PDB file of C-alpha atoms in Angstrom:
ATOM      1  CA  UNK A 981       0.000   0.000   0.000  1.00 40.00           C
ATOM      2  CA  UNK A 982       2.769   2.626   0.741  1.00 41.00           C
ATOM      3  CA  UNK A 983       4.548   2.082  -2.142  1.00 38.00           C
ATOM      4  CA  UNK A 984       1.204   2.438  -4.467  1.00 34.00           C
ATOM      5  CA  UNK A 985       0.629   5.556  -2.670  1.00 34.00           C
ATOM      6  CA  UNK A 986       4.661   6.771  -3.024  1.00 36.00           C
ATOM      7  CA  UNK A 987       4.027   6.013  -7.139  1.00 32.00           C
ATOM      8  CA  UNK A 988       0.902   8.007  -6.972  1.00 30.00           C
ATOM      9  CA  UNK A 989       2.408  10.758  -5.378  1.00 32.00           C
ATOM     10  CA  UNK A 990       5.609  11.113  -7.577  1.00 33.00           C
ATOM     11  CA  UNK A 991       3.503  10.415 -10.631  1.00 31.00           C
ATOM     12  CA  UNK A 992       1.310  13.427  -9.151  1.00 31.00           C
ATOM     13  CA  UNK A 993       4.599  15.282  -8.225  1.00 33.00           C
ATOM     14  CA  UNK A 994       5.830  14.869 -11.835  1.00 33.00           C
ATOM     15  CA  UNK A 995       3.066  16.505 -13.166  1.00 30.00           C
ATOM     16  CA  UNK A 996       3.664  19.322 -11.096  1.00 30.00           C
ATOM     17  CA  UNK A 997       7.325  18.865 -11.521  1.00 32.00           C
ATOM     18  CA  UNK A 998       8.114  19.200  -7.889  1.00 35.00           C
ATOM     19  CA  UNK A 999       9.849  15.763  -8.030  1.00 39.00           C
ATOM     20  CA  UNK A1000      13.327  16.544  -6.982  1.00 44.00           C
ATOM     21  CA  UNK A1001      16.351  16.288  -9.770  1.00 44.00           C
ATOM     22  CA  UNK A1002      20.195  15.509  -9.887  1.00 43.00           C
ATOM     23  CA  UNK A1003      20.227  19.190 -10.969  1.00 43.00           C
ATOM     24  CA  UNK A1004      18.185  21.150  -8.424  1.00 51.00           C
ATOM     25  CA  UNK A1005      20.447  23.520  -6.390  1.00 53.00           C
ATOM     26  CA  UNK A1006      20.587  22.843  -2.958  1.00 58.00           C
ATOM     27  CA  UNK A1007      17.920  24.931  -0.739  1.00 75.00           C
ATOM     28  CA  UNK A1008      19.515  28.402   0.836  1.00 84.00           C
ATOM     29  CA  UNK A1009      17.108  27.652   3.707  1.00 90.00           C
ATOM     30  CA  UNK A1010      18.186  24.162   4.670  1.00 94.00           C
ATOM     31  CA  UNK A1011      21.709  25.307   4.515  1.00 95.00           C
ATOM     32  CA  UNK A1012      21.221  27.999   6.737  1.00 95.00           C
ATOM     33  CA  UNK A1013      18.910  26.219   9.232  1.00 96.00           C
ATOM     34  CA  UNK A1014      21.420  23.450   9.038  1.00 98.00           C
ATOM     35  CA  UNK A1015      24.564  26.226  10.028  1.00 98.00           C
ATOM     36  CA  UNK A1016      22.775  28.450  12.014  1.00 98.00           C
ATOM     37  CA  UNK A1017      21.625  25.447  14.251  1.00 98.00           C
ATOM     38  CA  UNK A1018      25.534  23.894  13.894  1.00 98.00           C
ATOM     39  CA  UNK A1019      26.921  27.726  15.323  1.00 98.00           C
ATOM     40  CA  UNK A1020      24.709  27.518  18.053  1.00 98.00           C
ATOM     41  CA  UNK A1021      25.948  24.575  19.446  1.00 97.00           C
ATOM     42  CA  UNK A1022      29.809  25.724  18.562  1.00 97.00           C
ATOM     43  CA  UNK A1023      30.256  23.882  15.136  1.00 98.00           C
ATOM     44  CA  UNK A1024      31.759  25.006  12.338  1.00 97.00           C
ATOM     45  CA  UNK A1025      29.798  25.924   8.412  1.00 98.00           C
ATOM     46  CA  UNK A1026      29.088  22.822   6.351  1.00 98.00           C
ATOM     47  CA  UNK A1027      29.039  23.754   2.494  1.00 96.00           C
ATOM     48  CA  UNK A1028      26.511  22.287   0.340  1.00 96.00           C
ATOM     49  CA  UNK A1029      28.137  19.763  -2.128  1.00 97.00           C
ATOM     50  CA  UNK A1030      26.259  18.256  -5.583  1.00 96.00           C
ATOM     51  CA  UNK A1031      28.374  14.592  -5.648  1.00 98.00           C
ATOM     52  CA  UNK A1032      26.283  14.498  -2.043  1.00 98.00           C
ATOM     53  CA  UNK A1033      23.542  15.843  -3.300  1.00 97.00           C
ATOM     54  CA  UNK A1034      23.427  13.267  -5.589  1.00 97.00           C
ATOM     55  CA  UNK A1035      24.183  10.535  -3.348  1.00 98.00           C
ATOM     56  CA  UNK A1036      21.391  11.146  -1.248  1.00 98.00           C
ATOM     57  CA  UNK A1037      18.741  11.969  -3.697  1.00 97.00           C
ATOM     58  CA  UNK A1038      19.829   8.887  -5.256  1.00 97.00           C
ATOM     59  CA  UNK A1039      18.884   6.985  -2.057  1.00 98.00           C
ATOM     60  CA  UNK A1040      15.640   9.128  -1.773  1.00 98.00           C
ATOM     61  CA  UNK A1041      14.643   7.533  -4.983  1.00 97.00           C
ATOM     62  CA  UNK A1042      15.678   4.193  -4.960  1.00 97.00           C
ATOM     63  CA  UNK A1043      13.805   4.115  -1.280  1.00 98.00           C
ATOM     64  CA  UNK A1044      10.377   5.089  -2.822  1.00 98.00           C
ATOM     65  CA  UNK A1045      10.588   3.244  -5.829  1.00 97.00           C
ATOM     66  CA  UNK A1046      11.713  -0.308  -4.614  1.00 97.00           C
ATOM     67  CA  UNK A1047       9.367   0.355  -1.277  1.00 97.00           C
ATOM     68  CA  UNK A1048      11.585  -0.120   1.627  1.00 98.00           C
ATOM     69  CA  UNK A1049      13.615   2.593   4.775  1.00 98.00           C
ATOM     70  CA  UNK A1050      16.709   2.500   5.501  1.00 98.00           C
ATOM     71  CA  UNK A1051      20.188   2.956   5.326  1.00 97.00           C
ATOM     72  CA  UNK A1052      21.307  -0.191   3.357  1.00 97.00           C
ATOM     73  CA  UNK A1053      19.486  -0.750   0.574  1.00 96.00           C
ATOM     74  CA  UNK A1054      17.818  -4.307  -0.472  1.00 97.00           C
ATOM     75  CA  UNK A1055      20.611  -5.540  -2.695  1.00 96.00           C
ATOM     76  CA  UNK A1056      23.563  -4.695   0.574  1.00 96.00           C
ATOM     77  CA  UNK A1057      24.084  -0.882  -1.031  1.00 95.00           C
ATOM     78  CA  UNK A1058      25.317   1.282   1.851  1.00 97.00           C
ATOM     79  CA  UNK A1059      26.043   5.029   2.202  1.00 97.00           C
ATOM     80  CA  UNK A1060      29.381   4.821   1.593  1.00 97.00           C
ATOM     81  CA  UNK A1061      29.077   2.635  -1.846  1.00 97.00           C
ATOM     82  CA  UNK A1062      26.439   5.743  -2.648  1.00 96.00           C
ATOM     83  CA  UNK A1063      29.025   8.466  -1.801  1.00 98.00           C
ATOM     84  CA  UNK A1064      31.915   6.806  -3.725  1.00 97.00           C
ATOM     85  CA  UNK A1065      29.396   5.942  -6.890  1.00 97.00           C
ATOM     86  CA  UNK A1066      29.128   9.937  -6.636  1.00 97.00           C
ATOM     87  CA  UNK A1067      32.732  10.999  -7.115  1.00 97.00           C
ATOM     88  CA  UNK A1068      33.364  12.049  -3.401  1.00 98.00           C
ATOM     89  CA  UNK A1069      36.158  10.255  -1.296  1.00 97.00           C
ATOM     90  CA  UNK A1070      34.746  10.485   1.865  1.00 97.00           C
ATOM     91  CA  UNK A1071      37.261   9.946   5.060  1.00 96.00           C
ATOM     92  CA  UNK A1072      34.179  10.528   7.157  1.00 98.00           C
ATOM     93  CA  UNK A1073      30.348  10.409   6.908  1.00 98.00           C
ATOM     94  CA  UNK A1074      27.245  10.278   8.384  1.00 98.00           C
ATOM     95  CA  UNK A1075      23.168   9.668   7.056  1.00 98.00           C
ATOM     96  CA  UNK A1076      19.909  10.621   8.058  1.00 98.00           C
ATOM     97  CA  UNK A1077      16.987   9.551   6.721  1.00 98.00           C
ATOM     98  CA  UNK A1078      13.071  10.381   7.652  1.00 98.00           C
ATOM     99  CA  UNK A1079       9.948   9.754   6.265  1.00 97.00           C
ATOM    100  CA  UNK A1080       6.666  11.826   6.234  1.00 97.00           C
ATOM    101  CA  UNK A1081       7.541  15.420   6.509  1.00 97.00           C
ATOM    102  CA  UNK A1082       6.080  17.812   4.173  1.00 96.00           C
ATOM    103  CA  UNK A1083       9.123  20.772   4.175  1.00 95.00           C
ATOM    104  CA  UNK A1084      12.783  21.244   5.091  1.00 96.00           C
ATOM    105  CA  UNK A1085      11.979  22.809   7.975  1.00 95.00           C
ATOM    106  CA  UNK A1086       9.894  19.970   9.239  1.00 96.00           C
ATOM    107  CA  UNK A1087      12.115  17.540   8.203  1.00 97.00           C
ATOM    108  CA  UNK A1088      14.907  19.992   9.924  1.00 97.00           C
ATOM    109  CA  UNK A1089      12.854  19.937  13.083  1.00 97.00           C
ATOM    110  CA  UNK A1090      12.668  16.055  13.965  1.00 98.00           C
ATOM    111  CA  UNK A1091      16.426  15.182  12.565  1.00 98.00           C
ATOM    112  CA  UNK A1092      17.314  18.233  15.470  1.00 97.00           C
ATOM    113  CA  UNK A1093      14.879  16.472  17.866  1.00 97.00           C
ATOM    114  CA  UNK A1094      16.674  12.845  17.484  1.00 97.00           C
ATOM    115  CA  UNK A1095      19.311  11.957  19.203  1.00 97.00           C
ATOM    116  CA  UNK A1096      21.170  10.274  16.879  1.00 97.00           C
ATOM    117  CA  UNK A1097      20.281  12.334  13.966  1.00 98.00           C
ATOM    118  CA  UNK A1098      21.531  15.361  16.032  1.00 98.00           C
ATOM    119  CA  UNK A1099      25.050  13.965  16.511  1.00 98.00           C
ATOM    120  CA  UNK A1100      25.419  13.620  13.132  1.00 98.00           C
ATOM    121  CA  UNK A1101      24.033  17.167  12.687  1.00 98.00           C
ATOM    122  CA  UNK A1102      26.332  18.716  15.225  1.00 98.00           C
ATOM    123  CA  UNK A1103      29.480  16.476  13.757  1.00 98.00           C
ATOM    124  CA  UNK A1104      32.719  18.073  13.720  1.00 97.00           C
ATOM    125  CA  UNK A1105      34.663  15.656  11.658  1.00 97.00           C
ATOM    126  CA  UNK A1106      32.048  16.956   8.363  1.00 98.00           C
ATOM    127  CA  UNK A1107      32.683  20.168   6.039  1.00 98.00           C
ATOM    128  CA  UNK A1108      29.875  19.349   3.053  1.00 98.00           C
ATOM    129  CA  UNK A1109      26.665  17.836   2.504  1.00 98.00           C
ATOM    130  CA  UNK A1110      23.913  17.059   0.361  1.00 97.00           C
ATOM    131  CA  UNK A1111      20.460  16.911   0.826  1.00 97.00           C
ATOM    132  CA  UNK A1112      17.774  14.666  -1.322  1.00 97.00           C
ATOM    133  CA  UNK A1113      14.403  14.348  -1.402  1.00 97.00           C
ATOM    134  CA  UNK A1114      11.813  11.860  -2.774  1.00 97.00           C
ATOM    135  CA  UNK A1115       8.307  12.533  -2.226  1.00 96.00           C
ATOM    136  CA  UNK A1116       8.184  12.490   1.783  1.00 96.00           C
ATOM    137  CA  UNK A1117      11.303  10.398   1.631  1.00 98.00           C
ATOM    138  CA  UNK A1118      14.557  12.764   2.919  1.00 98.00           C
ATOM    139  CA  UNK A1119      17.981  11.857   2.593  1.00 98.00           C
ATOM    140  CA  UNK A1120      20.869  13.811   4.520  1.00 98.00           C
ATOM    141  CA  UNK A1121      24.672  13.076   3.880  1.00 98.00           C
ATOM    142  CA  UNK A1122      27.227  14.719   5.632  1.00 98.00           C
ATOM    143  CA  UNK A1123      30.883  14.637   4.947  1.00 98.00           C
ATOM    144  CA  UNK A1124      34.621  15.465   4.705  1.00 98.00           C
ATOM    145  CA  UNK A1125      36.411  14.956   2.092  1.00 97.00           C
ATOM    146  CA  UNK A1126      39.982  12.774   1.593  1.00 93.00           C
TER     147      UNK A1126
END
């Protein structure tokens, strides 16, 4: 039933052409939520990066279309076989994933509210990230390059 409804939607999306691409710019919003919120809590800037944005819209996708949520994907596909299919060498990374949230900021909101998700928010071993969406599927990567 939930993956029905996920084709639905993106079929309904894609008329509207809301469905996110490999070529959308990152959001100016997340990225400053995202910094604002890592300042606060003495962190340094993260930079948007497209090779991540890529990686986790990637993941986004293949989540909603092959019905299943989480981190490694049906086949044994983790994060860091995503990253490195993207062109980034990664010598540290972290993902979040959610489900169900209509915006960024909502999305923003319960990653910030997790405990987990929030260390890997507040990391201070990551300079870039990339943020994908699918539907109400998110995907957030955060990294440092090699």
């Amino acid at each position: 039933m939930r993956r029905m409804m996920a084709v639905l939607y993106l079929v309904a999306m894609a008329a509207c052409g809301a469905v996110s691409s490999m070529d959308e710019p990152v959001s100016a919003s997340f990225a400053a939520d995202l910094n604002t919120f890592r300042n606060s809590q003495g962190q340094g800037a993260v930079t948007p990066d497209r090779r991540l944005q890529r990686a986790a819209l990637a993941h986004a996708n293949d989540m909603v279309q092959r019905d299943y949520f989480a981190h490694q994907s049906p086949d044994g596909g983790r994060m860091s076989d995503r990253i490195a299919a993207s062109g980034y060498r990664a010598c540290a990374a972290a993902e979040n994933i959610a489900f169900g949230q209509k915006t960024e900021a909502a999305v923003f909101a319960a990653w910030r509210e997790s405990a987990g998700h929030r260390r890997n928010l507040l990391g201070s071993a990551y300079a870039h990230y990339g943020l994908g969406r699918s539907g109400d599927t998110w995907v957030l990567v955060l990294a440092r390059s090699c």
